Tab-separated table of C-alpha atoms in Angstrom:
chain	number	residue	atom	x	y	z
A	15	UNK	CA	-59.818	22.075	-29.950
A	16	UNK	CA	-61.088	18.288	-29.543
A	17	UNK	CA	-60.752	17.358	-25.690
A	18	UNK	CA	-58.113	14.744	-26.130
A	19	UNK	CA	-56.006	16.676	-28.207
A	20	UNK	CA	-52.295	17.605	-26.799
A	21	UNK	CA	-49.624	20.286	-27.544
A	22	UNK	CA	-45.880	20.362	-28.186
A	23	UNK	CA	-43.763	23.269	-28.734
A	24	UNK	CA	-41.396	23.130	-32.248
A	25	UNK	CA	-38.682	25.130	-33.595
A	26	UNK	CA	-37.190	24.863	-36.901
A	27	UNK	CA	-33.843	26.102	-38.755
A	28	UNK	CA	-35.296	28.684	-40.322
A	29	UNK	CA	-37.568	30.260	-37.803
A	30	UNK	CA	-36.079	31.181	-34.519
A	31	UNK	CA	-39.819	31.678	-32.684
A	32	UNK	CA	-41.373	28.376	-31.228
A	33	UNK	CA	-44.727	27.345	-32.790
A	34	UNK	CA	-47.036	25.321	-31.325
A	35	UNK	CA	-48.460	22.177	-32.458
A	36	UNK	CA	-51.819	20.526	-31.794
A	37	UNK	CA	-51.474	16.612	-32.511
A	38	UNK	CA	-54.341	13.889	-31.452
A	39	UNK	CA	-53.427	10.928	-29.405
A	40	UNK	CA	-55.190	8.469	-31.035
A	41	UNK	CA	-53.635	8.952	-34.288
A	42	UNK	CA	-50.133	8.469	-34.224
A	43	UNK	CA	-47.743	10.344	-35.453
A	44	UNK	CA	-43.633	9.209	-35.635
A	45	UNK	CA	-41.192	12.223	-35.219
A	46	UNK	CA	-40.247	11.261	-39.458
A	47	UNK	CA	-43.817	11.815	-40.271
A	48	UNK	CA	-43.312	14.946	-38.640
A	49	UNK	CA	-39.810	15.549	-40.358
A	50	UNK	CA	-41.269	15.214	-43.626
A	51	UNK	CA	-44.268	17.806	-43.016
A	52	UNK	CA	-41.563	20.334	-42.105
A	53	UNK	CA	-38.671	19.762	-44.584
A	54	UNK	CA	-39.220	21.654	-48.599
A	55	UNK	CA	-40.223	18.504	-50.879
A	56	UNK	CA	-36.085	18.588	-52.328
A	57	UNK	CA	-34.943	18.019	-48.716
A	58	UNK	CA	-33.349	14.916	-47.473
A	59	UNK	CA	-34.926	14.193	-44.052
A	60	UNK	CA	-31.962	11.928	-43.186
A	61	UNK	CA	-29.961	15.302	-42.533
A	62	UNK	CA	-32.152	16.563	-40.206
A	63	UNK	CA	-32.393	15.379	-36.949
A	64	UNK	CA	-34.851	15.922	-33.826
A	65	UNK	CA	-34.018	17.045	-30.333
A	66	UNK	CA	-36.106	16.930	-26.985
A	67	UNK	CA	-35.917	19.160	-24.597
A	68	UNK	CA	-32.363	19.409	-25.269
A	69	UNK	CA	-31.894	15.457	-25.294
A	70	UNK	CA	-30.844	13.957	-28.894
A	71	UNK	CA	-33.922	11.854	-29.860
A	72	UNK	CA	-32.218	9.024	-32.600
A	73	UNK	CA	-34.993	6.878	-33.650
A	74	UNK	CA	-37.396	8.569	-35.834
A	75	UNK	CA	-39.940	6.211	-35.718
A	76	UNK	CA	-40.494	6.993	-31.743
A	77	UNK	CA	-44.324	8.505	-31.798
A	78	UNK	CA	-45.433	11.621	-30.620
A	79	UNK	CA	-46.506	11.664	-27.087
A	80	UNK	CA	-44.502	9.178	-26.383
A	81	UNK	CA	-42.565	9.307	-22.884
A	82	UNK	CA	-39.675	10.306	-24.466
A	83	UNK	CA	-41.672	13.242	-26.260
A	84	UNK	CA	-44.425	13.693	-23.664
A	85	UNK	CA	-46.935	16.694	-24.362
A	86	UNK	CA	-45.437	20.214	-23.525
A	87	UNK	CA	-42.065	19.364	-24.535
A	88	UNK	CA	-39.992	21.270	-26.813
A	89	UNK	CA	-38.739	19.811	-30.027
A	90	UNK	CA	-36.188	21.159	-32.009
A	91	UNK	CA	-35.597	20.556	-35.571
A	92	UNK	CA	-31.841	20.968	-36.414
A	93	UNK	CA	-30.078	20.039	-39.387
A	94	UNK	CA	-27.155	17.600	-39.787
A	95	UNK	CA	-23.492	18.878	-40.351
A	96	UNK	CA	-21.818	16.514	-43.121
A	97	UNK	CA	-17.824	16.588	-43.739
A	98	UNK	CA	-14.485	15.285	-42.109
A	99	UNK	CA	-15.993	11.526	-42.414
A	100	UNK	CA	-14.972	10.522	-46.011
A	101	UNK	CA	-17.599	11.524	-48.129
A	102	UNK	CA	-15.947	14.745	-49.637
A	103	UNK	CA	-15.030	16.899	-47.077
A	104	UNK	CA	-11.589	18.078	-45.301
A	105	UNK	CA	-10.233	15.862	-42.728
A	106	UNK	CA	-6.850	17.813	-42.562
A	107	UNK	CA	-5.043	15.036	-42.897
A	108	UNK	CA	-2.871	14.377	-46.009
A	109	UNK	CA	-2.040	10.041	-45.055
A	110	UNK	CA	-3.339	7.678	-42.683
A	111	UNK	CA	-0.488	7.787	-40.195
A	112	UNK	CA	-1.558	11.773	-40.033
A	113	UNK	CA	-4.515	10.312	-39.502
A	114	UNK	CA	-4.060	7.957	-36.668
A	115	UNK	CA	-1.818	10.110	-35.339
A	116	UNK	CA	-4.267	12.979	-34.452
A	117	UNK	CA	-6.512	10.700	-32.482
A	118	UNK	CA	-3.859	9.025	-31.037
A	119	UNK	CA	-2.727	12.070	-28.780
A	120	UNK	CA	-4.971	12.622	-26.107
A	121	UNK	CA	-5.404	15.715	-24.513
A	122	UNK	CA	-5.433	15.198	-20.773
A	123	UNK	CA	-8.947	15.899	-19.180
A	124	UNK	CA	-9.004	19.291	-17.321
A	125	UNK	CA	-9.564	18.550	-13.614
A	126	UNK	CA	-11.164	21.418	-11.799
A	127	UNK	CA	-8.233	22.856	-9.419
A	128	UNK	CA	-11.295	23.446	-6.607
A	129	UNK	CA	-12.742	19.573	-6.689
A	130	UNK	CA	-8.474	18.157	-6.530
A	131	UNK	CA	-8.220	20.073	-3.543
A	132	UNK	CA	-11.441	19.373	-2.197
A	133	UNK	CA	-10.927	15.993	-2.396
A	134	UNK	CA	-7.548	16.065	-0.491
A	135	UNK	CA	-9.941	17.377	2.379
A	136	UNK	CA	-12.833	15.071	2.196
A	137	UNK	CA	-11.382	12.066	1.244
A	138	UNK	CA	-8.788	9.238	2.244
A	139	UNK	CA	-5.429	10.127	0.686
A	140	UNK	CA	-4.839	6.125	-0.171
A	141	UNK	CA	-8.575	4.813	-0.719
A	142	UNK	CA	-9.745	7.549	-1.515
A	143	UNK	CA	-13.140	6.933	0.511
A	144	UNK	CA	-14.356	9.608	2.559
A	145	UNK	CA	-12.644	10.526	5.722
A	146	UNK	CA	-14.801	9.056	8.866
A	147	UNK	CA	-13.657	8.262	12.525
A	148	UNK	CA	-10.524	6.886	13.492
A	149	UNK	CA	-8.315	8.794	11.297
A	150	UNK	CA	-4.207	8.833	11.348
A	151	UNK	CA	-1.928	11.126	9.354
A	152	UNK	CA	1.822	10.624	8.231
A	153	UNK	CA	4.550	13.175	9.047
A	154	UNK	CA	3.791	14.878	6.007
A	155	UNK	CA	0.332	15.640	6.362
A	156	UNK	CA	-1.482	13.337	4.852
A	157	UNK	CA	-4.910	12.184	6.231
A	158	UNK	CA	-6.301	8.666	6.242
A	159	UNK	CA	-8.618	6.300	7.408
A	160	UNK	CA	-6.994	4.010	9.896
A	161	UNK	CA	-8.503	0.762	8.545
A	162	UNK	CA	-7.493	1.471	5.258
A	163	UNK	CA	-3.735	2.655	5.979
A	164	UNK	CA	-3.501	-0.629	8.054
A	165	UNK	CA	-4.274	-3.131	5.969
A	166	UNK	CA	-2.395	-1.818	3.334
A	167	UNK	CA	0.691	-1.958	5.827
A	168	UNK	CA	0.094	-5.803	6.782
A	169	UNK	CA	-0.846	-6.854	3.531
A	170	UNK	CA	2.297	-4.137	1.815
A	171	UNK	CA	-0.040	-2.778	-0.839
A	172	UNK	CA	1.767	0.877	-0.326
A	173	UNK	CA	1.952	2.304	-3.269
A	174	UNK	CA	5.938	4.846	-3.734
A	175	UNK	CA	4.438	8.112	-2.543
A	176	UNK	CA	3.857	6.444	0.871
A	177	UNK	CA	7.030	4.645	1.492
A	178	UNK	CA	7.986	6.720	4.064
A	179	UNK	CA	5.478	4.800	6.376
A	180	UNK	CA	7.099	1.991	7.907
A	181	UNK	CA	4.865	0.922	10.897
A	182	UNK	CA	2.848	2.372	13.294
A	183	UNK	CA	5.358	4.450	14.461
A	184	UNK	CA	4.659	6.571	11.471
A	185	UNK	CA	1.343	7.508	12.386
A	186	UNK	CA	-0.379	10.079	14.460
A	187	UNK	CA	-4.321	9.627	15.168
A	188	UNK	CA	-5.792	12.533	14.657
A	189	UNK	CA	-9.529	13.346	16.483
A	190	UNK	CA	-11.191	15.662	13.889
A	191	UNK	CA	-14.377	18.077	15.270
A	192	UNK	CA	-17.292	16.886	12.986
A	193	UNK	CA	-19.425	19.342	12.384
A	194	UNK	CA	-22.943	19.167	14.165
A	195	UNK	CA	-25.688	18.289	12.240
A	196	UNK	CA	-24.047	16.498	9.209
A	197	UNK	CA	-22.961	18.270	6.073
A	198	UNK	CA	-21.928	21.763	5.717
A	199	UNK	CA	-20.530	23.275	2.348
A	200	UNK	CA	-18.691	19.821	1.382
A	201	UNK	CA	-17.175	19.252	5.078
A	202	UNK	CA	-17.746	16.913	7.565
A	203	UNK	CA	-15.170	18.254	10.271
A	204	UNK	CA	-14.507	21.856	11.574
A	205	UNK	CA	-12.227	23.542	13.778
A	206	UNK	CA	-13.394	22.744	17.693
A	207	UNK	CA	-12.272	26.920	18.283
A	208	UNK	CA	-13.561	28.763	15.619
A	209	UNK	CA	-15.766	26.504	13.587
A	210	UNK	CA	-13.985	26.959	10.566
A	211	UNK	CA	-14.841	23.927	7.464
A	212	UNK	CA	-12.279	21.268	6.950
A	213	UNK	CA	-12.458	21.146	3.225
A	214	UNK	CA	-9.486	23.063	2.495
A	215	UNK	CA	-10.048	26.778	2.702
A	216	UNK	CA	-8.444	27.390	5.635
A	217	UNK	CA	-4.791	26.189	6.722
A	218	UNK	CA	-5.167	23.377	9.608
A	219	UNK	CA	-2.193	22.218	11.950
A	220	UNK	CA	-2.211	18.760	13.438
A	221	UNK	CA	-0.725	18.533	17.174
A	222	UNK	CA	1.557	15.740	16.948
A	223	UNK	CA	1.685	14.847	21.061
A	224	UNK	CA	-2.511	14.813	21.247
A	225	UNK	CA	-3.815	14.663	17.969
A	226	UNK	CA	-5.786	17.544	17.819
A	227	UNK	CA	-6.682	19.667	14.661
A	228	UNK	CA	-6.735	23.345	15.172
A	229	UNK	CA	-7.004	26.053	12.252
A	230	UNK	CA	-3.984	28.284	11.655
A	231	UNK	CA	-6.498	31.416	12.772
A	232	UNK	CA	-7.044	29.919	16.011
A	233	UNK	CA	-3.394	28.987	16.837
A	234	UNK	CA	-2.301	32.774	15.928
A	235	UNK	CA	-5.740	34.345	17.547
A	236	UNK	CA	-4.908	32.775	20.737
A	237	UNK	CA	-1.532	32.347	21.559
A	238	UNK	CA	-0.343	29.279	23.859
A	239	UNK	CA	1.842	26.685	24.317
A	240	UNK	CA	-0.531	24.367	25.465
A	241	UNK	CA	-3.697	23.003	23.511
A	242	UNK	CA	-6.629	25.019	23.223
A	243	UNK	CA	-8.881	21.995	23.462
A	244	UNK	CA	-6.891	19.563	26.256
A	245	UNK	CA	-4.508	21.781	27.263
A	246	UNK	CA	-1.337	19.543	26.966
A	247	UNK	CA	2.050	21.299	26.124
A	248	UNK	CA	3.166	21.167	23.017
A	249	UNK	CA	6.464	22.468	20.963
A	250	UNK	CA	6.528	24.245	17.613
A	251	UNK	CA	8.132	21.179	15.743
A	252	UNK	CA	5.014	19.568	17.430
A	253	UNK	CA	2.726	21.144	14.448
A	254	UNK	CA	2.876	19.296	10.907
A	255	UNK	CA	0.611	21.603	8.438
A	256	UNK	CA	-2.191	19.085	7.080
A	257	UNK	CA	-1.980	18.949	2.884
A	258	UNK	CA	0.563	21.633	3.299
A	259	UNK	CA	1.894	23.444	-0.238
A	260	UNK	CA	4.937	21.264	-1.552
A	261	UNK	CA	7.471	23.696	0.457
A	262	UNK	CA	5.569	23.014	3.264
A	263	UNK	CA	5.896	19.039	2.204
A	264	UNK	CA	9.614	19.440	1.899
A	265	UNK	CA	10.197	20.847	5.267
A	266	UNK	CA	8.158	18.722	6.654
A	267	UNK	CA	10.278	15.492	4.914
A	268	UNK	CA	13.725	17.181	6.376
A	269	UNK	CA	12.234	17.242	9.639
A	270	UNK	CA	11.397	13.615	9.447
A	271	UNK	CA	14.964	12.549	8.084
A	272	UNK	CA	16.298	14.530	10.686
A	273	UNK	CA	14.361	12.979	13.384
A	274	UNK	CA	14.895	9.369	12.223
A	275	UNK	CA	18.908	10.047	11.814
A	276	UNK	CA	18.629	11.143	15.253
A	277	UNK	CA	16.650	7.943	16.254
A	278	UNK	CA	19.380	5.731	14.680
A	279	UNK	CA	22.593	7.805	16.487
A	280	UNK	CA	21.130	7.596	20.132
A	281	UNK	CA	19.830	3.902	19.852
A	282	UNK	CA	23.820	3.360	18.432
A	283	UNK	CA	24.909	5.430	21.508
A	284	UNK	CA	23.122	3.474	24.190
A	285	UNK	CA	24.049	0.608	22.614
A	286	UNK	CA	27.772	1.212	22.780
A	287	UNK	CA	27.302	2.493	26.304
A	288	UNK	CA	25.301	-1.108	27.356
A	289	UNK	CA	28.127	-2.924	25.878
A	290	UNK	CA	31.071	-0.978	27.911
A	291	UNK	CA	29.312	-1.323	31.199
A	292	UNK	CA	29.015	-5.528	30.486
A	293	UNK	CA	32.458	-5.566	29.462
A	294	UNK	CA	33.725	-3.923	32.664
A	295	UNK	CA	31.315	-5.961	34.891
A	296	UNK	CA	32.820	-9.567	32.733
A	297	UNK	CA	36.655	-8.126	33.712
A	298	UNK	CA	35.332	-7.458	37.428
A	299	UNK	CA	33.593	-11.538	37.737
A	300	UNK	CA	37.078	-12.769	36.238
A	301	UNK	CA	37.018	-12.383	32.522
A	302	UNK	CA	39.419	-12.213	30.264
A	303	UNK	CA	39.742	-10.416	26.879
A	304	UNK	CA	40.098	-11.920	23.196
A	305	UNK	CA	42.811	-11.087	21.136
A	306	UNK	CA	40.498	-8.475	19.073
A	307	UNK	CA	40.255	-6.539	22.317
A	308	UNK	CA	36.575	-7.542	22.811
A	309	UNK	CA	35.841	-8.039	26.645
A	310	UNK	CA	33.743	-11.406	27.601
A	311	UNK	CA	31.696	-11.476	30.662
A	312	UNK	CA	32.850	-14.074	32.850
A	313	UNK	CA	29.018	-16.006	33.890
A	314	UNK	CA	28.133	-15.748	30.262
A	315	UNK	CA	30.853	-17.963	29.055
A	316	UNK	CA	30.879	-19.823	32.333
A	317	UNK	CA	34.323	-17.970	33.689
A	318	UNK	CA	34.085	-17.025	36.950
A	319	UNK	CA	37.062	-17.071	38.523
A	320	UNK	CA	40.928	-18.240	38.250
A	321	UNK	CA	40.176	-21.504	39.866
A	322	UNK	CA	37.629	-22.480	37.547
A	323	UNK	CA	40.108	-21.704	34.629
A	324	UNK	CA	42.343	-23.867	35.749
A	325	UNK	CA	40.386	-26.598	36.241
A	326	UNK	CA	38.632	-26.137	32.472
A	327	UNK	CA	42.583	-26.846	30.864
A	328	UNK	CA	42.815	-29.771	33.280
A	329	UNK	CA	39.911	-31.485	31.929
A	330	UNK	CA	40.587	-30.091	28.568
A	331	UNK	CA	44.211	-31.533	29.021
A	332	UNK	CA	43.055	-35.158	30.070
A	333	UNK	CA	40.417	-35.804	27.411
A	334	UNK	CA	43.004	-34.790	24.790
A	335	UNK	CA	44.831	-37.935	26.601
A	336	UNK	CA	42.531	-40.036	25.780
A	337	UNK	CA	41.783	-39.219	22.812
A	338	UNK	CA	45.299	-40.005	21.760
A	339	UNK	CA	45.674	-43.350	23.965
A	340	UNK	CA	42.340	-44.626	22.011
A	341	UNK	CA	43.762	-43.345	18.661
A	342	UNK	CA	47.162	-45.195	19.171
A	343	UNK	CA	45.392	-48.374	19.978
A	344	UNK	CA	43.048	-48.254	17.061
A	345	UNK	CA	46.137	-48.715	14.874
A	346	UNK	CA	46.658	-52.487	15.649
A	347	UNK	CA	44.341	-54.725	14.583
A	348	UNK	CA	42.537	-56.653	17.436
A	349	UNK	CA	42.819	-60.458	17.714
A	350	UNK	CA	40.318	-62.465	20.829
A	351	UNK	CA	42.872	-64.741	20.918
A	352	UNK	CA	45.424	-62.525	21.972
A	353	UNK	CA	43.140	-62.368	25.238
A	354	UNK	CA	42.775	-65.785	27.042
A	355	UNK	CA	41.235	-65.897	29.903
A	356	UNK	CA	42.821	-67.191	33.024
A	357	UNK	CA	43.588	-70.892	33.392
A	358	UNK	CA	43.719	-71.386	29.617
A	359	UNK	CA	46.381	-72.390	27.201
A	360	UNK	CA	47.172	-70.279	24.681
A	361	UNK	CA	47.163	-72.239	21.407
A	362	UNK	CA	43.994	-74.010	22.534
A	363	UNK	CA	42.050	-70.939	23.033
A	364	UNK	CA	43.071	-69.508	20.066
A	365	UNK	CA	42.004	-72.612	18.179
A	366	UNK	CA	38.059	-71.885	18.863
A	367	UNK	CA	38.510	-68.838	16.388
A	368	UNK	CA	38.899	-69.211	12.493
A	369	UNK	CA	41.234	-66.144	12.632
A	370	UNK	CA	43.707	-67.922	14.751
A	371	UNK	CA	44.351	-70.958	11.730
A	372	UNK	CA	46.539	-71.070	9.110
A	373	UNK	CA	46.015	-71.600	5.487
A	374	UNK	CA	47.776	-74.086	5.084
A	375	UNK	CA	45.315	-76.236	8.296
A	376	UNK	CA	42.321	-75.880	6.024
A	377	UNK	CA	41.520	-79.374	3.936
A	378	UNK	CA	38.678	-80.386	2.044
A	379	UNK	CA	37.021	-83.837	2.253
A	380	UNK	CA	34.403	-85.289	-0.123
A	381	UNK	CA	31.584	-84.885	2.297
A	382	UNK	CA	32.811	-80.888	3.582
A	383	UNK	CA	34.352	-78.144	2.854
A	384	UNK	CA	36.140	-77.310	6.076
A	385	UNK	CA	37.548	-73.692	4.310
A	386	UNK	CA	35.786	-70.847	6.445
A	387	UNK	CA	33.290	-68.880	4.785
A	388	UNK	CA	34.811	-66.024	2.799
A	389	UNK	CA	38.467	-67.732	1.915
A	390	UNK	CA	38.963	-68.648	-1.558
């Protein structure tokens, strides 16, 4: 064999064993050179087609030794099925809406149950990025990134399944173990008691008064009441289930109805209870009550005592006077010279105003008009 010669391994359609072929660099050979050496003389090479190393190889005129058929590889020679495309063969469909119809109805894509619920583990429940220091979680169990859940609030991008989130009230940070060292069998958190992953296998419980997440295992190993990790009290309601089965999910949902019902009933009591104790202390300063049996306190409507009511009506009382007294006198029409001043007669006065002349006083000359301006 010539020093510069190389090998490739071929298999063809009717021999199952691999056979080995000795080509020279320098003289090139295209994979349809090839073709035609290995097909009977009757063969069409356009229904055979060329594989590399498993990878369909659709140009035939790429060379031999080529990088995409370097020297070692395995080619395959396999043969090209023909039907279902018009040119004679069964398509199983007898019209064109059959047709259409077939690829029209798309089969949904099999998700693998084991990646979905990885993912729920891993991975921010509403950007779907991976879970990384601060997280928060809803009162159903959901885990997020804080940045994320938070801009989505101010900016009110929540999509339906979150509505339940109103504020920050809503949320609980959360302070997840990671796990030393990175990485380990698609987790990046653990349990801080038994070092149990956080990717799902194993139940988790999220303490609502300090955040921490324990694994169900260590919460039924050692039994407390207080946290194994900062040993704060803590109730049973005080454990929401994190991605918890849809039972779970429901309970969890009651809970929070109940809790916000609640909420509402004691901020209506105490509100109720503020407003008896300022009614009582308005009646004590002097205040009186409205016909709809609402009680007014006294300083906030500027009652204080019986004097001062009194005196309110009185002043009430005399502007009402004058209103009147200026009312009556606007109904007679004001003359100046009605008013002459002291040590002048009457008629003179009043001739200084136009008003005070009568029609019939007005002449005209050739060189004036002595009508007033506006008379006609």
């Amino acid at each position: 064999m010539h020093s510069k010669s190389r090998q490739i391994l071929l298999r063809t359609p009717n021999s199952r064993r691999l056979q080995t072929l000795t080509f020279d660099p320098s003289q090139p050979l295209s994979l349809r050179d090839l073709k035609l050496s290995l097909i009977p003389d009757h063969g069409n090479p356009d229904t055979f087609y060329f594989t590399a190393n498993g990878k369909l190889l659709v140009d035939d005129s790429i060379p031999v030794g080529s990088p995409q058929v370097p020297a070692l590889s395995t080619l395959t020679l396999r043969h090209r099925l023909r039907g279902g495309g018009g040119d004679g063969g069964a398509t199983g469909a007898e019209s064109r809406d059959c047709y259409l119809k077939m690829y029209a109805e798309k089969k949904p894509d099999k998700i693998d149950p084991n990646e979905q619920r990885l993912s729920k583990w891993v991975n921010c429940a509403l950007s779907y990025e991976t879970l990384r220091q601060p997280c928060v979680m809803d009162r159903l169990g959901n885990v997020f990134n804080k940045e994320a859940l938070v801009e989505a609030l101010i900016g009110k991008k929540l999509p339906k399944a979150f509505n339940h989130i109103r504020g920050l009230k809503d949320m609980i940070d959360v302070k997840l173990e990671p796990i030393p060292g990175g990485e380990s069998n698609n987790a990046w958190f653990q349990c801080p008691i038994t070092g149990l992953e956080f990717n799902g296998t194993y139940k988790f419980f999220a303490l609502r008064k300090c955040g921490h997440v324990l694994s169900a295992k260590a919460l039924k190993e050692v039994k407390s009441k207080a946290c194994l990790v900062c040993y704060r009290e803590f109730e049973e309601r005080d454990k929401v289930v994190i991605n918890g089965s849809e039972e779970e999910v429901d309970a969890l949902r009651e809970r929070m109805e109940e809790e916000r019902a609640r909420v509402v009933k004691d901020k209506k009591q105490r509100k109720e209870r503020s407003g008896d104790v300022v009614a009582a202390k308005g009646v004590a300063d002097g205040g009186e009550v409205e016909e709809s049996g609402k009680r007014l306190s006294g300083k906030k409507h500027g009652i204080v005592d019986g004097k001062d009511v009194e005196k309110v009506a009185a002043k009430t009382e005399k502007l009402n006077g004058k209103i009147e007294s200026v009312g009556s006198t606007n109904n007679k029409r004001f003359k100046a010279a009605a008013v002459a001043p002291a040590n002048a007669t009457k008629e003179v006065y009043a001739s200084i105003f136009t008003s005070s002349k009568k029609k019939s006083d007005f002449r005209e000359t050739y060189s004036c008009r002595s009508l007033p301006l506006g008379r006609n």
